CSV table of C-alpha atoms in Angstrom, one decimal:
chain,number,residue,atom,x,y,z
A,143,UNK,CA,74.6,157.7,14.1
A,144,UNK,CA,77.3,157.2,16.8
A,145,UNK,CA,76.3,155.5,20.2
A,146,UNK,CA,77.6,156.9,23.3
A,147,UNK,CA,79.7,153.9,24.9
A,148,UNK,CA,77.1,154.5,27.8
A,149,UNK,CA,74.4,153.5,25.4
A,150,UNK,CA,76.4,150.7,23.9
A,151,UNK,CA,76.6,149.4,27.5
A,152,UNK,CA,73.3,148.2,27.4
A,153,UNK,CA,72.9,147.6,23.3
A,154,UNK,CA,75.8,145.7,22.4
A,155,UNK,CA,73.7,144.2,19.0
A,156,UNK,CA,75.1,144.4,15.9
A,157,UNK,CA,73.2,147.2,13.5
A,158,UNK,CA,71.6,146.2,10.5
A,159,UNK,CA,69.8,148.3,7.4
A,160,UNK,CA,67.3,147.9,5.2
A,161,UNK,CA,65.9,149.7,2.8
A,162,UNK,CA,62.0,149.8,3.3
A,163,UNK,CA,59.4,150.9,1.4
A,164,UNK,CA,61.8,154.1,0.4
A,165,UNK,CA,63.2,154.6,4.2
A,166,UNK,CA,66.4,153.0,5.5
A,167,UNK,CA,65.7,151.1,8.6
A,168,UNK,CA,67.8,150.1,11.5
A,169,UNK,CA,67.0,146.8,13.6
A,170,UNK,CA,69.0,143.8,15.2
A,171,UNK,CA,68.6,140.5,14.5
A,172,UNK,CA,70.0,138.1,17.0
A,173,UNK,CA,69.6,134.4,17.8
A,174,UNK,CA,68.4,131.4,15.8
A,175,UNK,CA,65.0,129.4,16.0
A,176,UNK,CA,61.4,131.0,15.1
A,177,UNK,CA,61.4,134.7,14.9
A,178,UNK,CA,60.1,136.9,17.2
A,179,UNK,CA,59.6,140.7,16.6
A,180,UNK,CA,59.7,143.3,19.3
A,181,UNK,CA,57.6,146.5,18.5
A,182,UNK,CA,57.8,149.8,20.1
A,183,UNK,CA,56.2,153.3,19.6
A,184,UNK,CA,56.2,156.4,20.3
A,185,UNK,CA,59.0,158.0,20.8
A,186,UNK,CA,60.9,155.0,22.3
A,187,UNK,CA,63.2,153.0,19.6
A,188,UNK,CA,64.8,149.6,20.2
A,189,UNK,CA,66.6,150.1,23.2
A,190,UNK,CA,63.4,149.6,25.1
A,191,UNK,CA,63.6,146.2,25.0
A,192,UNK,CA,67.2,145.9,25.5
A,193,UNK,CA,65.9,143.3,29.1
A,194,UNK,CA,64.2,141.2,26.6
A,195,UNK,CA,66.2,140.6,23.7
A,196,UNK,CA,68.8,138.4,26.0
A,197,UNK,CA,66.5,135.9,27.5
A,198,UNK,CA,64.4,135.4,24.7
A,199,UNK,CA,67.4,134.6,22.5
A,200,UNK,CA,69.2,132.1,25.3
A,201,UNK,CA,65.8,130.3,25.4
A,202,UNK,CA,66.3,129.7,21.6
A,203,UNK,CA,64.3,132.4,19.9
A,204,UNK,CA,65.8,135.0,17.0
A,205,UNK,CA,64.9,138.3,18.1
A,206,UNK,CA,64.2,140.9,15.1
A,207,UNK,CA,63.8,144.7,16.9
A,208,UNK,CA,63.6,147.1,14.4
A,209,UNK,CA,63.3,150.8,14.8
A,210,UNK,CA,60.2,152.5,13.2
A,211,UNK,CA,60.9,155.3,10.4
A,212,UNK,CA,61.2,158.4,12.5
A,213,UNK,CA,62.5,157.2,15.4
A,214,UNK,CA,66.1,155.3,16.8
A,215,UNK,CA,69.2,154.6,14.2
A,216,UNK,CA,66.1,154.7,11.7
A,217,UNK,CA,65.7,157.1,8.9
A,218,UNK,CA,63.9,160.6,10.5
A,219,UNK,CA,62.0,162.0,7.7
A,220,UNK,CA,61.3,165.7,8.4
A,221,UNK,CA,57.7,166.4,6.8
A,222,UNK,CA,54.8,165.2,8.6
A,223,UNK,CA,53.7,164.0,5.6
A,224,UNK,CA,55.6,161.4,5.3
A,225,UNK,CA,53.9,159.7,8.6
A,226,UNK,CA,50.6,158.0,8.7
A,227,UNK,CA,49.6,154.9,10.1
A,228,UNK,CA,48.8,152.7,6.7
A,229,UNK,CA,52.7,154.3,5.5
A,230,UNK,CA,54.2,152.7,8.8
A,231,UNK,CA,53.1,149.4,8.7
A,232,UNK,CA,53.5,149.1,5.0
A,233,UNK,CA,57.2,150.4,6.6
A,234,UNK,CA,57.0,147.1,8.6
A,235,UNK,CA,55.8,145.0,6.0
A,236,UNK,CA,58.6,145.7,4.2
A,237,UNK,CA,60.9,144.6,6.5
A,238,UNK,CA,59.3,141.3,7.1
A,239,UNK,CA,59.0,140.1,3.4
A,240,UNK,CA,62.5,140.8,2.9
A,241,UNK,CA,63.1,139.2,5.9
A,242,UNK,CA,61.3,136.7,4.8
A,243,UNK,CA,59.7,135.7,8.3
A,244,UNK,CA,57.6,133.3,9.1
A,245,UNK,CA,55.5,131.6,12.0
A,246,UNK,CA,56.9,134.2,13.8
A,247,UNK,CA,55.7,136.1,17.0
A,248,UNK,CA,54.7,140.4,16.6
A,249,UNK,CA,55.1,141.8,20.2
A,250,UNK,CA,53.3,145.1,20.0
A,251,UNK,CA,53.3,148.2,22.3
A,252,UNK,CA,52.5,151.3,21.9
A,253,UNK,CA,52.3,152.4,17.8
A,254,UNK,CA,53.6,149.2,17.5
A,255,UNK,CA,50.3,148.1,18.2
A,256,UNK,CA,48.4,149.3,15.4
A,257,UNK,CA,50.9,149.4,12.8
A,258,UNK,CA,52.8,145.9,14.0
A,259,UNK,CA,48.3,144.6,14.1
A,260,UNK,CA,47.6,146.0,10.4
A,261,UNK,CA,50.5,143.4,9.5
A,262,UNK,CA,49.4,140.4,11.3
A,263,UNK,CA,46.4,140.6,10.4
A,264,UNK,CA,46.9,140.9,6.5
A,265,UNK,CA,49.3,138.6,6.4
A,266,UNK,CA,48.3,135.7,8.7
A,267,UNK,CA,50.2,133.3,6.9
A,268,UNK,CA,53.3,134.4,8.2
A,269,UNK,CA,52.1,134.6,11.9
A,270,UNK,CA,52.8,131.8,14.8
A,271,UNK,CA,51.6,134.4,17.8
A,272,UNK,CA,50.7,138.1,18.8
A,273,UNK,CA,51.7,139.9,22.4
A,274,UNK,CA,50.0,142.9,23.3
A,275,UNK,CA,51.2,145.2,25.9
A,276,UNK,CA,49.6,148.6,26.5
A,277,UNK,CA,48.2,150.1,23.3
A,278,UNK,CA,44.8,150.2,21.4
A,279,UNK,CA,43.3,148.8,17.9
A,280,UNK,CA,40.0,150.1,17.3
A,281,UNK,CA,37.9,153.7,16.5
A,282,UNK,CA,37.8,155.7,19.3
A,283,UNK,CA,39.8,154.5,21.9
A,284,UNK,CA,40.7,157.3,24.2
A,285,UNK,CA,41.0,157.1,28.0
A,286,UNK,CA,40.0,159.7,29.5
A,287,UNK,CA,43.4,160.7,29.7
A,288,UNK,CA,42.9,161.1,26.4
A,289,UNK,CA,39.9,163.8,26.3
A,290,UNK,CA,42.0,166.3,28.6
A,291,UNK,CA,42.8,169.3,27.0
A,292,UNK,CA,46.1,169.0,29.4
A,293,UNK,CA,48.3,167.4,29.4
A,294,UNK,CA,47.6,165.3,26.5
A,295,UNK,CA,46.4,167.7,24.1
A,296,UNK,CA,48.0,170.5,25.0
A,297,UNK,CA,51.6,168.8,24.1
A,298,UNK,CA,50.4,167.8,20.8
A,299,UNK,CA,48.6,171.3,19.9
A,300,UNK,CA,48.9,173.3,16.5
A,301,UNK,CA,52.4,175.0,17.2
A,302,UNK,CA,52.9,173.5,21.0
A,303,UNK,CA,53.9,170.1,19.7
A,304,UNK,CA,56.6,171.9,17.3
A,305,UNK,CA,57.9,173.8,20.4
A,306,UNK,CA,57.0,171.5,23.4
A,307,UNK,CA,58.6,168.5,21.5
A,308,UNK,CA,60.4,169.4,19.4
A,309,UNK,CA,62.5,172.5,20.7
A,310,UNK,CA,62.9,170.6,23.9
A,311,UNK,CA,62.3,167.0,23.2
A,312,UNK,CA,59.8,166.7,26.3
A,313,UNK,CA,58.5,163.4,25.0
A,314,UNK,CA,61.7,161.5,24.7
A,315,UNK,CA,63.1,162.9,27.8
A,316,UNK,CA,60.7,164.2,31.0
A,317,UNK,CA,57.6,162.5,29.0
A,318,UNK,CA,59.3,158.7,28.7
A,319,UNK,CA,60.6,159.4,32.8
A,320,UNK,CA,56.9,160.9,34.0
A,321,UNK,CA,55.9,157.0,32.5
A,322,UNK,CA,58.0,154.5,34.3
A,323,UNK,CA,57.9,153.2,37.7
A,324,UNK,CA,61.1,153.3,38.9
A,325,UNK,CA,62.2,156.9,37.5
A,326,UNK,CA,65.0,157.2,39.2
A,327,UNK,CA,66.7,154.2,37.6
A,328,UNK,CA,65.5,155.5,34.4
A,329,UNK,CA,67.2,158.8,34.9
A,330,UNK,CA,70.3,157.3,35.6
A,331,UNK,CA,70.6,154.4,32.8
A,332,UNK,CA,67.8,155.1,30.1
A,333,UNK,CA,66.7,158.6,29.6
A,334,UNK,CA,70.0,159.7,27.4
A,335,UNK,CA,69.3,156.8,25.5
A,336,UNK,CA,66.0,157.7,24.3
A,337,UNK,CA,67.0,161.7,23.9
A,338,UNK,CA,70.4,161.4,22.3
A,339,UNK,CA,68.6,159.4,19.1
A,340,UNK,CA,66.6,162.7,18.2
A,341,UNK,CA,69.3,165.2,18.6
A,342,UNK,CA,67.7,167.9,17.2
A,343,UNK,CA,64.1,169.3,16.4
A,344,UNK,CA,63.5,168.1,13.1
A,345,UNK,CA,64.6,164.4,14.4
A,346,UNK,CA,62.0,164.2,16.8
A,347,UNK,CA,59.0,165.2,14.4
A,348,UNK,CA,57.5,162.0,14.8
A,349,UNK,CA,56.7,162.1,18.6
A,350,UNK,CA,54.4,165.1,17.9
A,351,UNK,CA,52.5,163.4,14.6
A,352,UNK,CA,52.0,160.0,16.5
A,353,UNK,CA,49.7,161.6,18.8
A,354,UNK,CA,47.6,163.8,15.8
A,355,UNK,CA,46.8,160.1,14.5
A,356,UNK,CA,44.7,159.2,17.0
A,357,UNK,CA,41.5,158.9,16.9
A,358,UNK,CA,39.4,161.7,19.0
A,359,UNK,CA,35.9,162.0,17.1
A,360,UNK,CA,34.5,160.4,13.6
A,361,UNK,CA,36.5,162.7,11.4
A,362,UNK,CA,39.7,161.2,12.5
A,363,UNK,CA,42.1,160.5,9.2
A,364,UNK,CA,42.7,156.7,10.5
A,365,UNK,CA,39.3,156.4,11.4
A,366,UNK,CA,39.1,153.5,8.7
A,367,UNK,CA,42.0,151.1,9.7
A,368,UNK,CA,40.8,151.4,12.9
A,369,UNK,CA,37.6,150.2,12.7
A,370,UNK,CA,39.0,147.3,10.5
A,371,UNK,CA,41.2,146.4,12.8
A,372,UNK,CA,38.5,146.0,15.2
A,373,UNK,CA,36.9,144.2,12.8
A,374,UNK,CA,40.0,141.8,11.8
A,375,UNK,CA,41.1,141.4,15.7
A,376,UNK,CA,37.6,140.1,16.5
A,377,UNK,CA,37.8,137.4,14.1
A,378,UNK,CA,41.4,136.2,14.3
A,379,UNK,CA,42.4,133.2,15.8
A,380,UNK,CA,46.0,133.7,16.1
A,381,UNK,CA,47.3,132.7,19.6
A,382,UNK,CA,47.9,135.7,21.7
A,383,UNK,CA,49.4,137.3,25.1
A,384,UNK,CA,48.2,140.1,26.9
A,385,UNK,CA,51.0,141.5,29.1
A,386,UNK,CA,50.1,145.2,30.9
A,387,UNK,CA,51.4,147.3,33.6
A,388,UNK,CA,49.6,147.4,36.8
A,389,UNK,CA,50.1,151.5,36.9
A,390,UNK,CA,49.4,152.3,33.5
A,391,UNK,CA,47.5,155.5,33.5
A,392,UNK,CA,48.1,156.0,29.4
A,393,UNK,CA,45.9,152.8,28.4
A,394,UNK,CA,44.8,152.0,31.8
A,395,UNK,CA,44.3,148.1,32.0
A,396,UNK,CA,40.9,148.4,33.5
A,397,UNK,CA,39.8,150.0,29.8
A,398,UNK,CA,42.4,148.6,27.4
A,399,UNK,CA,43.7,145.1,28.9
A,400,UNK,CA,39.9,143.8,29.0
A,401,UNK,CA,39.0,145.2,25.3
A,402,UNK,CA,41.9,142.8,24.5
A,403,UNK,CA,40.8,140.8,26.6
A,404,UNK,CA,37.1,141.2,25.2
A,405,UNK,CA,37.8,140.8,21.4
A,406,UNK,CA,40.7,138.0,21.6
A,407,UNK,CA,39.0,136.0,24.1
A,408,UNK,CA,41.5,133.4,23.4
A,409,UNK,CA,44.3,135.6,24.5
A,410,UNK,CA,46.1,133.9,27.8
A,411,UNK,CA,46.8,136.8,30.2
A,412,UNK,CA,46.0,140.1,30.7
A,413,UNK,CA,49.2,139.5,32.7
A,414,UNK,CA,50.3,142.9,34.9
A,415,UNK,CA,53.6,143.4,36.0
A,416,UNK,CA,55.4,146.3,37.8
A,417,UNK,CA,55.2,149.5,34.6
A,418,UNK,CA,53.9,152.6,33.8
A,419,UNK,CA,52.9,152.7,30.2
A,420,UNK,CA,56.8,151.9,29.5
A,421,UNK,CA,56.4,148.9,31.2
A,422,UNK,CA,59.1,147.3,29.8
A,423,UNK,CA,61.9,149.6,31.5
A,424,UNK,CA,60.8,148.4,35.1
A,425,UNK,CA,59.6,144.6,33.7
A,426,UNK,CA,62.0,144.1,30.9
A,427,UNK,CA,63.3,140.6,32.7
A,428,UNK,CA,59.7,139.6,33.6
A,429,UNK,CA,57.9,140.3,30.2
A,430,UNK,CA,61.0,138.3,28.5
A,431,UNK,CA,60.0,135.3,31.0
A,432,UNK,CA,56.3,135.7,29.9
A,433,UNK,CA,56.7,135.6,26.2
A,434,UNK,CA,59.3,132.5,26.5
A,435,UNK,CA,56.5,130.7,29.1
A,436,UNK,CA,53.9,131.2,26.2
A,437,UNK,CA,55.9,130.2,23.4
A,438,UNK,CA,57.4,127.2,25.1
A,439,UNK,CA,53.2,126.4,25.9
A,440,UNK,CA,52.3,126.5,22.5
A,441,UNK,CA,54.9,124.4,21.4
A,442,UNK,CA,53.8,121.7,23.3
A,443,UNK,CA,50.4,122.2,22.2
A,444,UNK,CA,51.9,121.5,18.7
A,445,UNK,CA,50.9,125.2,17.8
B,945,UNK,CA,54.6,187.7,31.3
B,946,UNK,CA,50.9,188.8,30.5
B,947,UNK,CA,49.9,187.6,26.6
B,948,UNK,CA,49.5,190.8,25.9
B,949,UNK,CA,53.4,191.5,25.7
B,950,UNK,CA,52.9,189.7,21.8
B,951,UNK,CA,51.2,192.6,19.8
B,952,UNK,CA,50.1,191.9,15.9
B,953,UNK,CA,51.7,195.0,14.2
B,954,UNK,CA,52.2,196.1,10.6
B,955,UNK,CA,55.1,194.8,8.1
B,956,UNK,CA,57.8,196.3,9.5
B,957,UNK,CA,61.2,197.9,7.7
B,958,UNK,CA,63.3,194.6,6.7
B,959,UNK,CA,65.7,196.6,5.2
B,960,UNK,CA,69.6,194.9,6.4
B,961,UNK,CA,67.1,192.3,8.1
B,962,UNK,CA,66.9,189.2,7.3
B,963,UNK,CA,64.3,186.2,8.6
B,964,UNK,CA,65.5,183.9,11.0
B,965,UNK,CA,63.9,180.7,11.2
B,966,UNK,CA,62.4,179.9,14.6
B,967,UNK,CA,59.3,176.9,14.3
B,968,UNK,CA,57.3,175.1,11.9
B,969,UNK,CA,53.8,173.9,12.2
B,970,UNK,CA,52.9,171.7,9.1
B,971,UNK,CA,49.1,171.0,10.7
B,972,UNK,CA,47.9,174.3,12.0
B,973,UNK,CA,44.6,173.0,11.8
B,974,UNK,CA,45.0,169.5,14.2
B,975,UNK,CA,42.4,171.2,15.9
B,976,UNK,CA,40.4,173.5,13.8
B,977,UNK,CA,39.7,176.4,16.3
B,978,UNK,CA,44.0,177.2,15.4
B,979,UNK,CA,43.4,178.0,11.8
B,980,UNK,CA,40.1,180.1,13.0
B,981,UNK,CA,42.5,181.9,15.4
B,982,UNK,CA,44.8,182.4,13.2
B,983,UNK,CA,42.4,183.7,9.9
B,984,UNK,CA,40.6,185.6,12.4
B,985,UNK,CA,43.7,187.7,13.7
B,986,UNK,CA,45.1,188.1,9.8
B,987,UNK,CA,42.3,188.8,7.9
B,988,UNK,CA,43.7,185.5,6.1
B,989,UNK,CA,40.4,185.1,3.8
B,990,UNK,CA,41.4,188.4,2.4
B,991,UNK,CA,45.2,188.7,2.2
B,992,UNK,CA,46.0,185.1,1.7
B,993,UNK,CA,49.5,184.2,0.6
B,994,UNK,CA,50.5,188.2,-0.4
B,995,UNK,CA,51.8,188.6,3.0
B,996,UNK,CA,53.1,187.2,6.3
B,997,UNK,CA,51.6,188.6,9.7
B,998,UNK,CA,53.9,190.6,11.9
B,999,UNK,CA,53.8,190.1,16.0
B,1000,UNK,CA,56.1,191.6,18.7
B,1001,UNK,CA,57.4,190.2,21.3
B,1002,UNK,CA,58.4,190.5,25.0
B,1003,UNK,CA,62.3,190.9,23.6
B,1004,UNK,CA,61.2,193.8,21.4
B,1005,UNK,CA,61.9,191.4,18.3
B,1006,UNK,CA,59.1,191.6,15.7
B,1007,UNK,CA,58.3,188.3,13.9
B,1008,UNK,CA,56.7,187.3,10.7
B,1009,UNK,CA,53.9,184.6,10.5
B,1010,UNK,CA,54.5,182.6,6.9
B,1011,UNK,CA,50.9,181.0,6.0
B,1012,UNK,CA,51.5,177.8,4.0
B,1013,UNK,CA,48.5,176.8,1.7
B,1014,UNK,CA,48.1,173.4,0.5
B,1015,UNK,CA,46.6,171.8,-2.2
B,1016,UNK,CA,42.8,170.0,-1.3
B,1017,UNK,CA,43.0,171.8,2.4
B,1018,UNK,CA,41.8,174.6,4.4
B,1019,UNK,CA,44.3,177.5,4.2
B,1020,UNK,CA,46.4,178.1,5.7
B,1021,UNK,CA,47.4,174.6,6.3
B,1022,UNK,CA,50.9,175.3,8.1
B,1023,UNK,CA,52.6,177.9,10.0
B,1024,UNK,CA,56.9,179.2,10.0
B,1025,UNK,CA,57.4,181.8,12.1
B,1026,UNK,CA,60.7,183.7,11.6
B,1027,UNK,CA,62.2,186.5,13.8
B,1028,UNK,CA,63.2,189.6,12.0
B,1029,UNK,CA,67.0,190.2,12.8
B,1030,UNK,CA,70.0,192.2,11.8
B,1031,UNK,CA,71.1,190.4,8.7
B,1032,UNK,CA,74.4,189.1,9.8
B,1033,UNK,CA,73.7,188.9,13.5
B,1034,UNK,CA,73.2,185.5,15.1
B,1035,UNK,CA,70.0,185.3,17.1
B,1036,UNK,CA,70.1,185.1,21.0
B,1037,UNK,CA,69.0,181.1,21.4
B,1038,UNK,CA,67.3,181.7,24.7
B,1039,UNK,CA,66.2,184.9,23.6
B,1040,UNK,CA,64.2,183.3,20.9
B,1041,UNK,CA,63.0,180.6,23.3
B,1042,UNK,CA,60.9,183.1,25.5
B,1043,UNK,CA,59.7,184.6,22.8
B,1044,UNK,CA,58.6,181.9,20.8
B,1045,UNK,CA,56.9,180.6,24.6
B,1046,UNK,CA,54.9,184.4,24.6
B,1047,UNK,CA,53.6,183.7,21.4
B,1048,UNK,CA,51.7,180.4,22.1
B,1049,UNK,CA,50.6,182.0,24.9
B,1050,UNK,CA,49.2,185.0,22.9
B,1051,UNK,CA,48.1,182.0,20.5
B,1052,UNK,CA,46.3,180.1,23.7
B,1053,UNK,CA,44.5,183.2,24.7
B,1054,UNK,CA,43.4,184.0,21.5
B,1055,UNK,CA,41.7,180.6,20.1
B,1056,UNK,CA,39.9,181.2,23.3
B,1057,UNK,CA,37.5,178.4,24.6
B,1058,UNK,CA,38.5,174.8,25.9
B,1059,UNK,CA,41.7,176.2,25.0
B,1060,UNK,CA,43.7,178.4,28.5
B,1061,UNK,CA,46.9,179.4,29.4
B,1062,UNK,CA,46.6,178.2,32.5
B,1063,UNK,CA,46.6,175.2,30.7
B,1064,UNK,CA,49.4,175.6,28.2
B,1065,UNK,CA,51.7,176.8,31.7
B,1066,UNK,CA,51.0,174.0,33.6
B,1067,UNK,CA,52.1,171.8,30.4
B,1068,UNK,CA,54.7,173.5,30.3
B,1069,UNK,CA,55.8,173.2,33.8
B,1070,UNK,CA,55.4,169.5,33.6
B,1071,UNK,CA,57.7,169.6,31.3
B,1072,UNK,CA,59.9,171.7,32.8
B,1073,UNK,CA,60.2,174.2,29.6
B,1074,UNK,CA,62.8,176.7,30.7
B,1075,UNK,CA,60.7,179.7,29.8
B,1076,UNK,CA,57.9,178.6,32.1
B,1077,UNK,CA,60.0,178.2,34.4
B,1078,UNK,CA,61.1,181.1,34.8
B,1079,UNK,CA,58.6,183.8,33.6
């Protein structure tokens, strides 16, 4: 897929591709130093981190930004059954092993949380640190937002999801727009980049499949994985930083960042920045500063 | 647009027609009440895979609901919606989109319980879906 000059102006990075777990994954790999891996979620792609990459590279880090299979410039399977939480974690694991990353810092956002933490907690020997933003990693997570039919359950209901999010690309367009603070700036500079990489209804499949993987009751498909994540998070001593959007109304800070702090009492933060769910859109440079300063402190401590 | 603008009909005459793919759902039982609606409406416990269901939509077009089975899962596991159109004629996209929205509203009304047409309409307005804004 060719990106337009307007998108390229904000995303000058050389595209790289790797076969991972049977799929073609796109990623960028910039700078040199200890690796920092930036993970996006639904329905975004590496572009979400465009204001984070440069400052981290300039602070002496190697920055790797994969596009989840199904999003961005990566391969987009067209069958729902191609997607599972464990499968996406395995996709990431394949890339991390292929790049043979050690002493890595994993920055997790949205579905980059459950997938990235599944990798981190099953490969602790490769980890240096975790950064956690607007996500969750325990069973039956819902905030009040996730319990309501309007709008959340309705957007991915049977047939409604394929219509709204498939035919009309409602999540990558207006959905992200509604979940940033500076909507006018987002509309002007970023919305097109999220819509353009999901050009056809079939390419948007994962936008309504991911919401269906959020456990809402004891019969949920991923319940056992989330129970394991919660248990392993409570045990891990991997250094961690929690950053949250002050205005986040999807994974609200009061509920979700506090729960991470409870599971990871050694973590720094939560640091609140300007932002709704897609806080990188409003506070990319500040997030980069927080991550670089955190890693500097770990270095001074010999970690 | 009222939900009564969509009605179940018997198998139409398909001579000179084709089924134009419109929408697919791989997981109709994600919320089980949706599967139950289709089973109830089209007598699927008896009919099974023997025949599609058919509905008419506001444009006057008929739509085939093709139910899909998957080993190990309750039937139907999935569903495709196809417009029944003249074999060699292209479909008018806006007509299709408005008809699909009407079918969703009809489905939501039939599912019932906590699922309401009002919430579907509100969701459509939130996302500025053309069919709801002009209906």
